[in-house]
Structure formats: structure tokens, C-alpha cells
PDB file of C-alpha atoms in Angstrom:
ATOM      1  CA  UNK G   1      -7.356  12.314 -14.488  1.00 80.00           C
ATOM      2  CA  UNK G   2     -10.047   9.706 -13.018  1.00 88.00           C
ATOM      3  CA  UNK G   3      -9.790   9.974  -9.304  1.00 92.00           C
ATOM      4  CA  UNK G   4     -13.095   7.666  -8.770  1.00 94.00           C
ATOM      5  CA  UNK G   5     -15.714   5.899 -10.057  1.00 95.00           C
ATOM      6  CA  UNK G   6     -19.156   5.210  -9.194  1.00 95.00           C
ATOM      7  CA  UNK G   7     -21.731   3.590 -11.433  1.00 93.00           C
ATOM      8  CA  UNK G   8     -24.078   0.421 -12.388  1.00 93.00           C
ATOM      9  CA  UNK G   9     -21.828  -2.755 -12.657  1.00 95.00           C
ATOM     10  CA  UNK G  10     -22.543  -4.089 -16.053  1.00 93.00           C
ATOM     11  CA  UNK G  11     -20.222  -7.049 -16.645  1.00 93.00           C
ATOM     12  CA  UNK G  12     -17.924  -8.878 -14.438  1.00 92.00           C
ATOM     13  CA  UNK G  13     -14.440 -10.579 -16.280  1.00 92.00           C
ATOM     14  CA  UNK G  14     -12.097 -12.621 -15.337  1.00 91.00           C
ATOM     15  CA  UNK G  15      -9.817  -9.864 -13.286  1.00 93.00           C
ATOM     16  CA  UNK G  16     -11.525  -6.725 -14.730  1.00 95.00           C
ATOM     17  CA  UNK G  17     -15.406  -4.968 -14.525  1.00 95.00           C
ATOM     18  CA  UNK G  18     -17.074  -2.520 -16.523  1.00 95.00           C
ATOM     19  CA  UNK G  19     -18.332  -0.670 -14.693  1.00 95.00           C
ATOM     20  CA  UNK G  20     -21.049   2.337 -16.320  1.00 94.00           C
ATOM     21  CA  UNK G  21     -21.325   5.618 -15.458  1.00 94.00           C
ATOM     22  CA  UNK G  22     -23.428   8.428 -16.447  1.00 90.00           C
ATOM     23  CA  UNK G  23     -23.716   6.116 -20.329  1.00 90.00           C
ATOM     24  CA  UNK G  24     -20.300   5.673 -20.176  1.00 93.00           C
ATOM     25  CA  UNK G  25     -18.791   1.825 -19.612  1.00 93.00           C
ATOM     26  CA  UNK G  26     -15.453   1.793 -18.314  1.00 95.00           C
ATOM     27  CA  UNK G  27     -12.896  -0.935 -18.300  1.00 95.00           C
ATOM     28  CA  UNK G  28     -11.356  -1.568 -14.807  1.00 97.00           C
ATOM     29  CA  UNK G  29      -8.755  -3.699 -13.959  1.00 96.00           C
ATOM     30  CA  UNK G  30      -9.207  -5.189  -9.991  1.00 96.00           C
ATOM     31  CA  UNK G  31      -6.242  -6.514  -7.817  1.00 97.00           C
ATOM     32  CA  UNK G  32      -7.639  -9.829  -6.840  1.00 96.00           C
ATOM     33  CA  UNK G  33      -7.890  -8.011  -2.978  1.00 94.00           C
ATOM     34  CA  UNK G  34     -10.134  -6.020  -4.733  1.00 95.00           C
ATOM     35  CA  UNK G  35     -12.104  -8.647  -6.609  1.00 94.00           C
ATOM     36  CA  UNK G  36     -12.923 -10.536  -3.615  1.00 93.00           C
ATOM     37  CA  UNK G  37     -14.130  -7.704  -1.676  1.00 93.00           C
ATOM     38  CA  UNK G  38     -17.150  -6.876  -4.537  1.00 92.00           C
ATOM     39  CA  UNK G  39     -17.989 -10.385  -4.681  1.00 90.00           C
ATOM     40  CA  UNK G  40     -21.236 -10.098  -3.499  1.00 89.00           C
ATOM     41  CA  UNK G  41     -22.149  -7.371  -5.705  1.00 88.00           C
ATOM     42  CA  UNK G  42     -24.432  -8.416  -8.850  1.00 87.00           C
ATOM     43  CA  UNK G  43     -23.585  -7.081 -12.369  1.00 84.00           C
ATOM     44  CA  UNK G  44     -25.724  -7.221 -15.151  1.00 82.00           C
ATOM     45  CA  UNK G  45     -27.756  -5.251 -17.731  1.00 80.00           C
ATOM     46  CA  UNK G  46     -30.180  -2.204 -16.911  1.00 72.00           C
ATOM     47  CA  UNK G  47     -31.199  -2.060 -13.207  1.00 76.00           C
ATOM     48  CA  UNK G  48     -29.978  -5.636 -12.830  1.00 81.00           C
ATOM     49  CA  UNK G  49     -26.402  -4.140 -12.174  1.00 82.00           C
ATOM     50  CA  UNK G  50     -25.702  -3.390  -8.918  1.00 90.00           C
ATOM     51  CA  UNK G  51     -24.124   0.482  -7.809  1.00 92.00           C
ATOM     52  CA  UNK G  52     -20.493   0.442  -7.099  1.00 93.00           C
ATOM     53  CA  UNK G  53     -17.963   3.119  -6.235  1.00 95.00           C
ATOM     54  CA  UNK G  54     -14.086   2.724  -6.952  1.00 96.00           C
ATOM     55  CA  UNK G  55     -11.176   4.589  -5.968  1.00 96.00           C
ATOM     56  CA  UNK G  56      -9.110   4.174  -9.572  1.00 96.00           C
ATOM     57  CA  UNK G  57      -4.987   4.623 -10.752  1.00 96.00           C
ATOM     58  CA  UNK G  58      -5.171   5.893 -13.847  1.00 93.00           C
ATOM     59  CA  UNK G  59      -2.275   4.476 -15.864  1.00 89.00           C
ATOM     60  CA  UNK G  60      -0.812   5.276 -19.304  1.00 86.00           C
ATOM     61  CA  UNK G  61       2.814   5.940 -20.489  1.00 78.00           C
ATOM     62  CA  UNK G  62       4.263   6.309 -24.148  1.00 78.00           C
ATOM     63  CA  UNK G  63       4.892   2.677 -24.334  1.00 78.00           C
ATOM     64  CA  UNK G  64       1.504   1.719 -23.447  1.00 72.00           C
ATOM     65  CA  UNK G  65      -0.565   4.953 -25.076  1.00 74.00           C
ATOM     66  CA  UNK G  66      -3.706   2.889 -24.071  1.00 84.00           C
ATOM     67  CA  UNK G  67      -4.972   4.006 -20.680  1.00 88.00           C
ATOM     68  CA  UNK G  68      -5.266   1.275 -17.931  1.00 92.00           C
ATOM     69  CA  UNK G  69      -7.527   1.863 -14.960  1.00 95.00           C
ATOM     70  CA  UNK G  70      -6.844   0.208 -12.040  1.00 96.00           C
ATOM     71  CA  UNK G  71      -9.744  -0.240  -8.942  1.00 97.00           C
ATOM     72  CA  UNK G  72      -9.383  -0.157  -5.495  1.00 96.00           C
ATOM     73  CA  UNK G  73     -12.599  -0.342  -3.366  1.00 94.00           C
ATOM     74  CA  UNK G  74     -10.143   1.740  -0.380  1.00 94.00           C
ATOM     75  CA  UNK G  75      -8.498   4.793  -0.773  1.00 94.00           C
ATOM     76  CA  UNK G  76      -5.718   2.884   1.992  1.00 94.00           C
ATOM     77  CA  UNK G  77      -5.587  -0.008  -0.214  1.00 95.00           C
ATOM     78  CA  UNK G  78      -4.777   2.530  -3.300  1.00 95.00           C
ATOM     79  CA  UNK G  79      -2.020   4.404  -1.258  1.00 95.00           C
ATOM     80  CA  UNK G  80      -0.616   0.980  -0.505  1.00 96.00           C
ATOM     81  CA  UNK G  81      -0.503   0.048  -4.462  1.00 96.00           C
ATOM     82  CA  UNK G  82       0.877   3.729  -4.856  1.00 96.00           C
ATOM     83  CA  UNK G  83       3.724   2.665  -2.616  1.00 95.00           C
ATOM     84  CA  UNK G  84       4.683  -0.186  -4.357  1.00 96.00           C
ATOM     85  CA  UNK G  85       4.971   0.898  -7.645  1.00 95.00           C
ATOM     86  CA  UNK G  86       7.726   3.325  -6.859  1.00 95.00           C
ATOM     87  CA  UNK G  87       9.756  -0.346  -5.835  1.00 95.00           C
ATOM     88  CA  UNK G  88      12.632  -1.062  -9.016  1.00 91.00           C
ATOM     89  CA  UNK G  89      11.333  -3.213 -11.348  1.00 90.00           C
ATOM     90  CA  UNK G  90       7.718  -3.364 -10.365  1.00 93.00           C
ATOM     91  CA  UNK G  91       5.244  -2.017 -12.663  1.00 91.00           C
ATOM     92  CA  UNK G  92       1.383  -1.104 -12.087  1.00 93.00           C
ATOM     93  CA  UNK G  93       0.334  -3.969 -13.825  1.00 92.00           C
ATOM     94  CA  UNK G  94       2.570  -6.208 -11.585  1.00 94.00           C
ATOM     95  CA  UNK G  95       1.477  -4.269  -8.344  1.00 95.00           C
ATOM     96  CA  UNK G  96      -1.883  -4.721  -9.048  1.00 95.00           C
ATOM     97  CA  UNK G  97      -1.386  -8.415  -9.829  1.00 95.00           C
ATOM     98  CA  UNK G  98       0.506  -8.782  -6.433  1.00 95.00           C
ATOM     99  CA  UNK G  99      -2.147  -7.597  -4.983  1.00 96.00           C
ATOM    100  CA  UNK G 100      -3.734 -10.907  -3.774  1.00 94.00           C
ATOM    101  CA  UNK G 101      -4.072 -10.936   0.374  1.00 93.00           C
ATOM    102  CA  UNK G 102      -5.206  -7.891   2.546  1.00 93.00           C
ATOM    103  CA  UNK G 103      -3.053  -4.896   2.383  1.00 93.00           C
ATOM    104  CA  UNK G 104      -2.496  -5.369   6.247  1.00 93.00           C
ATOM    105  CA  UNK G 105      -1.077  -9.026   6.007  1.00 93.00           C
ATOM    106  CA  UNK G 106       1.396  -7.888   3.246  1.00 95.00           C
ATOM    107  CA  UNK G 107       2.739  -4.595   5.010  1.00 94.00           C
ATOM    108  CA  UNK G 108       3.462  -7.224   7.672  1.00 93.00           C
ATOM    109  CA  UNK G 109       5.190  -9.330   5.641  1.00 94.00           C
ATOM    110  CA  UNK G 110       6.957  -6.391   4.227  1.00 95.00           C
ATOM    111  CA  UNK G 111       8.146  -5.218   7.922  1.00 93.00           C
ATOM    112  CA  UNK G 112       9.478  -8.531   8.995  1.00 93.00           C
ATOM    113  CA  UNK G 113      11.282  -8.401   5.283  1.00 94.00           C
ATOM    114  CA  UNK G 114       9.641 -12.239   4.891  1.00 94.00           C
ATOM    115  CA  UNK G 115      10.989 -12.302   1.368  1.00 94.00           C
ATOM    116  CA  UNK G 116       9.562 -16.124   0.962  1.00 94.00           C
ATOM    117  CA  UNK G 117       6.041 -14.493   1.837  1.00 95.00           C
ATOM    118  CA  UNK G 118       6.357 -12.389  -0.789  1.00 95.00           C
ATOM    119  CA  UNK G 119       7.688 -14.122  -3.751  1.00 94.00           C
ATOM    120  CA  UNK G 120       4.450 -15.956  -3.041  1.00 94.00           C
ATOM    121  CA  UNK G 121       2.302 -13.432  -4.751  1.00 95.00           C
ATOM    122  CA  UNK G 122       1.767 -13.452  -8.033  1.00 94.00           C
ATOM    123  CA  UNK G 123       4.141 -12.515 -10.630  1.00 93.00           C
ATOM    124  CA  UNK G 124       6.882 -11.533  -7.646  1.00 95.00           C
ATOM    125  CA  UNK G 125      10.014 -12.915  -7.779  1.00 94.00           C
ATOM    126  CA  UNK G 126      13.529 -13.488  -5.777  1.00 94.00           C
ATOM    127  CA  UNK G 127      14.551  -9.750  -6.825  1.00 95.00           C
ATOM    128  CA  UNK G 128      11.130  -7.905  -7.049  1.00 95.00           C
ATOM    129  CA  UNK G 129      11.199  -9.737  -3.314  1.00 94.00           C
ATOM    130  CA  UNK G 130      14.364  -7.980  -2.824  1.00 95.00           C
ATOM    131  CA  UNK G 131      13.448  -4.808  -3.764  1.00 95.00           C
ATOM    132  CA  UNK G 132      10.094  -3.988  -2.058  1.00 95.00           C
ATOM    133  CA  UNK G 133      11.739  -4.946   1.334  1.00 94.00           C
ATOM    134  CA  UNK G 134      14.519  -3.263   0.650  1.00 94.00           C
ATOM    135  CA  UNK G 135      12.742   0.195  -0.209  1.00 95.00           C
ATOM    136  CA  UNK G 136       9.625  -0.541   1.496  1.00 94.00           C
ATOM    137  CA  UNK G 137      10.307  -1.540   4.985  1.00 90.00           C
ATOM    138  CA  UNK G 138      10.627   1.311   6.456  1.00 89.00           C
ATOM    139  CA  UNK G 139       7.478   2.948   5.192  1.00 91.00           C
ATOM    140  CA  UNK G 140       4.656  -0.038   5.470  1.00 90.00           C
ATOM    141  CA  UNK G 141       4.166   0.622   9.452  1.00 87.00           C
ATOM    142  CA  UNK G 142       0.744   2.802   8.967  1.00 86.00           C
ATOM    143  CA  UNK G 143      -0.755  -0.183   6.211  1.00 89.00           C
ATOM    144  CA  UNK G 144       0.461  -2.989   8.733  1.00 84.00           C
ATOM    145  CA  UNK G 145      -2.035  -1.427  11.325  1.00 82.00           C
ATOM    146  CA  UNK G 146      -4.577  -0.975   8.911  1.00 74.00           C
ATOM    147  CA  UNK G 147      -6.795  -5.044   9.882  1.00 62.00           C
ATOM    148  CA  UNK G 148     -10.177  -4.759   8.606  1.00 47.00           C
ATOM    149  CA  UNK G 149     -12.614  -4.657  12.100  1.00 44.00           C
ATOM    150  CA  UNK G 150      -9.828  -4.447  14.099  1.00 44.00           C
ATOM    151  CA  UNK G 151      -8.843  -0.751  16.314  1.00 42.00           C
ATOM    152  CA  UNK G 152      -5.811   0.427  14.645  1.00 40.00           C
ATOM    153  CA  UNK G 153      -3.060   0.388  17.585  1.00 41.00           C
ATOM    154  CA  UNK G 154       0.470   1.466  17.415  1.00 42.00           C
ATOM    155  CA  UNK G 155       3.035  -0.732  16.912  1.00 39.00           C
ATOM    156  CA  UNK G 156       5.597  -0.587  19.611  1.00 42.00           C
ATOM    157  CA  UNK G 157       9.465   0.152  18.485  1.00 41.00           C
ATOM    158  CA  UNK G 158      10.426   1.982  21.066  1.00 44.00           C
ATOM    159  CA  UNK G 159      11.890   0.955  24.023  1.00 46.00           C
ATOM    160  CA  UNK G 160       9.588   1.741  27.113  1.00 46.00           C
ATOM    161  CA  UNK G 161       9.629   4.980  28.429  1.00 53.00           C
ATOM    162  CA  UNK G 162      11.755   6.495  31.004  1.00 50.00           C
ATOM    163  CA  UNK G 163      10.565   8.284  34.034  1.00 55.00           C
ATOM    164  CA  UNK G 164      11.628  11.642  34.899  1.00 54.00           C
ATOM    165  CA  UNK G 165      14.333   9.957  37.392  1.00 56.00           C
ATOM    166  CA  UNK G 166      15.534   7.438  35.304  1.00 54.00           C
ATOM    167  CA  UNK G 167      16.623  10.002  32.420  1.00 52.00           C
ATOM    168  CA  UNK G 168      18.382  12.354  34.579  1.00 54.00           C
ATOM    169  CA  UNK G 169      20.178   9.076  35.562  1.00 55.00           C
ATOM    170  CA  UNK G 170      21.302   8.138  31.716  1.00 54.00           C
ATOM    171  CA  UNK G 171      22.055  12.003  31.239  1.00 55.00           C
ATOM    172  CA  UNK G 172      23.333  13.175  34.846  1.00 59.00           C
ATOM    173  CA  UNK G 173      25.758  16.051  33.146  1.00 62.00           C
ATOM    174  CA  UNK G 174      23.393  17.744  30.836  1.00 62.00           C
ATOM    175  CA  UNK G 175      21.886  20.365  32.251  1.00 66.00           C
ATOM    176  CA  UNK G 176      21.223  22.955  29.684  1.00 69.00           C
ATOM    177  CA  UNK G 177      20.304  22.426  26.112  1.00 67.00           C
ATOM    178  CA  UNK G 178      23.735  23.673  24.937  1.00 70.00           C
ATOM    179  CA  UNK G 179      25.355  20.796  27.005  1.00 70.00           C
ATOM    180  CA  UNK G 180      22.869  18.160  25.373  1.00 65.00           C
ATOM    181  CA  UNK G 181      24.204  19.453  21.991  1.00 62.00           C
ATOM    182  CA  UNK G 182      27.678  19.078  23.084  1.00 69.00           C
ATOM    183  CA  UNK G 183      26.862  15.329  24.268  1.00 66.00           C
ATOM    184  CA  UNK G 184      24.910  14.424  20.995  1.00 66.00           C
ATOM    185  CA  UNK G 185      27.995  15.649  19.166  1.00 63.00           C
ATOM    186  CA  UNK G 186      30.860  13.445  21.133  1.00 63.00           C
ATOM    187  CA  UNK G 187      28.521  10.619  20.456  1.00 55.00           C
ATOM    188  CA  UNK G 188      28.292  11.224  17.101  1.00 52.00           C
ATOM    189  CA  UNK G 189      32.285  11.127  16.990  1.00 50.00           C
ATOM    190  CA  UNK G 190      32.636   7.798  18.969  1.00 46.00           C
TER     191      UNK G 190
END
């Protein structure tokens, strides 16, 4: 399969490039993310065209024997699309279409399930809204982290931690790791 891309960008569409490589033009399809963030590259003939490298999806089934590529100027941003296209309902061509605001901003959106966010983006819905926070809450924290410039830092879901003192307080009867297993057990029961 196509993993990457890098070449001379010969012509820029409407939400697509071709892009050449080694005499070869190839048809890309670009999330609009991705379409913004090559705007200041120049395409045109010969050495006019400016070099460009893209991390592609390479996309064909039985019902659509044609291959699709899809670019992504981030392997994150690719892993991201990746992600959503295992979400009911929602297609590469629709994930790549959805694609319209930094991967970041929607992994937050995603996290806080902001399901009016979301049907915001093109060609998203009240269900497909459903159904990517619904299977992709849980899995969006390391792309919510990911602002461009910014140090990643962790997102903090867990309460703060307990000093040494303050467990054996919340625990006072365990005292060996068979007794812990006991207490994990009767809470499991309750």
C-alpha cells in the first residue's frame, strides 16, 4: 500500500492535489485541516511546483474498486482520521470531510461528548454525533493534548495523590497483598 508521499505539487483542486512523484501524478484527496495547513505551498508546472510530503490512507473496497488516497500532512492527524473511521456509520470519505478544525480542538470536543460541536462539521449529523462520542470518548485523550506550539501536558483525571499516611488511613486493615485481594473482592460484591 502507499504509506507516504513526497513529490512536486502540480495542481491544486478544489479539496484534492496532484501531487507528482518520481513521473507519476497522484490524485489526493485533503481534509480541509489538511488543506489549510499547505496553503502556502505553490503548485504548478516543472520547477514551479513546490516539494511536498504526505502521510496518505489508502482507500478502496469492492464497492468503490477505484482507489481513494487520502492526505494528511501529520502522521497524529492520520491516526486521529484512523480512529474515526472505525465510528458506525462513518465512512473515510465522511471522516476526511469532517475533518475541518485542528485534530486537538475536536478530540476536545469529543471528550466533553459536545455533540452540538460536532454535528457542526461537515457532513456529521445527530447520530454520526452520537456515535463518535459514544465509541470515541474514551480513546481521544492523547489527540486532545496534541495543540500545535503548545508542550503536550497531561490531562488530570485523577484525583490528587495520597501521601504515604493518608493511604494507610483509607486502607488501615490491609496489610499484606492477600488481604488487599480480599478487600477488592467484598467491594466488588457491595
Amino acid at each position: 500500500m502507499i504509506a507516504t508521499l513526497e513529490g512536486r505539487l502540480r495542481r491544486r483542486l478544489e479539496d484534492r492535489v496532484i501531487l507528482e512523484c518520481g513521473g507519476i501524478g497522484y490524485e489526493v484527496f485533503l481534509p480541509p485541516i489538511a488543506l489549510r495547513q499547505i496553503e502556502h505551498v505553490t503548485a504548478g508546472p516543472g520547477e514551479k511546483g513546490s516539494e511536498l510530503e504526505l502521510v496518505v490512507y489508502y482507500h478502496a473496497t469492492r464497492d468503490q474498486p477505484r482507489p481513494v488516497l487520502i492526505g494528511f500532512t501529520s502522521d497524529l492527524d492520520k491516526e486521529f482520521f484512523e480512529k474515526l473511521i472505525t465510528v458506525k456509520d462513518i465512512g473515510p470519505m465522511v471522516a476526511a470531510r469532517a475533518l475541518a478544525m485542528p485534530v486537538a480542538e475536536l478530540a476536545e470536543a469529543i471528550a466533553r461528548q459536545d455533540e452540538k460541536f460536532l454535528r457542526g462539521l461537515p457532513g456529521i449529523g445527530p447520530q454520526k454525533a452520537k456515535n463518535i462520542v459514544a465509541q470515541l470518548q474514551s480513546k481521544v485523550a492523547k489527540f486532545a493534548l496534541a495543540r500545535t506550539g503548545a508542550a503536550a501536558e497531561p490531562i488530570d483525571t485523577a484525583p490528587a495523590p495520597v501521601d504515604a499516611d493518608g493511604l494507610r488511613e483509607l486502607v488501615p486493615s490491609v496489610m499484606s497483598p492477600e488481604e488487599l485481594f480480599d478487600e477488592i473482592y467484598r467491594g466488588e460484591k457491595k
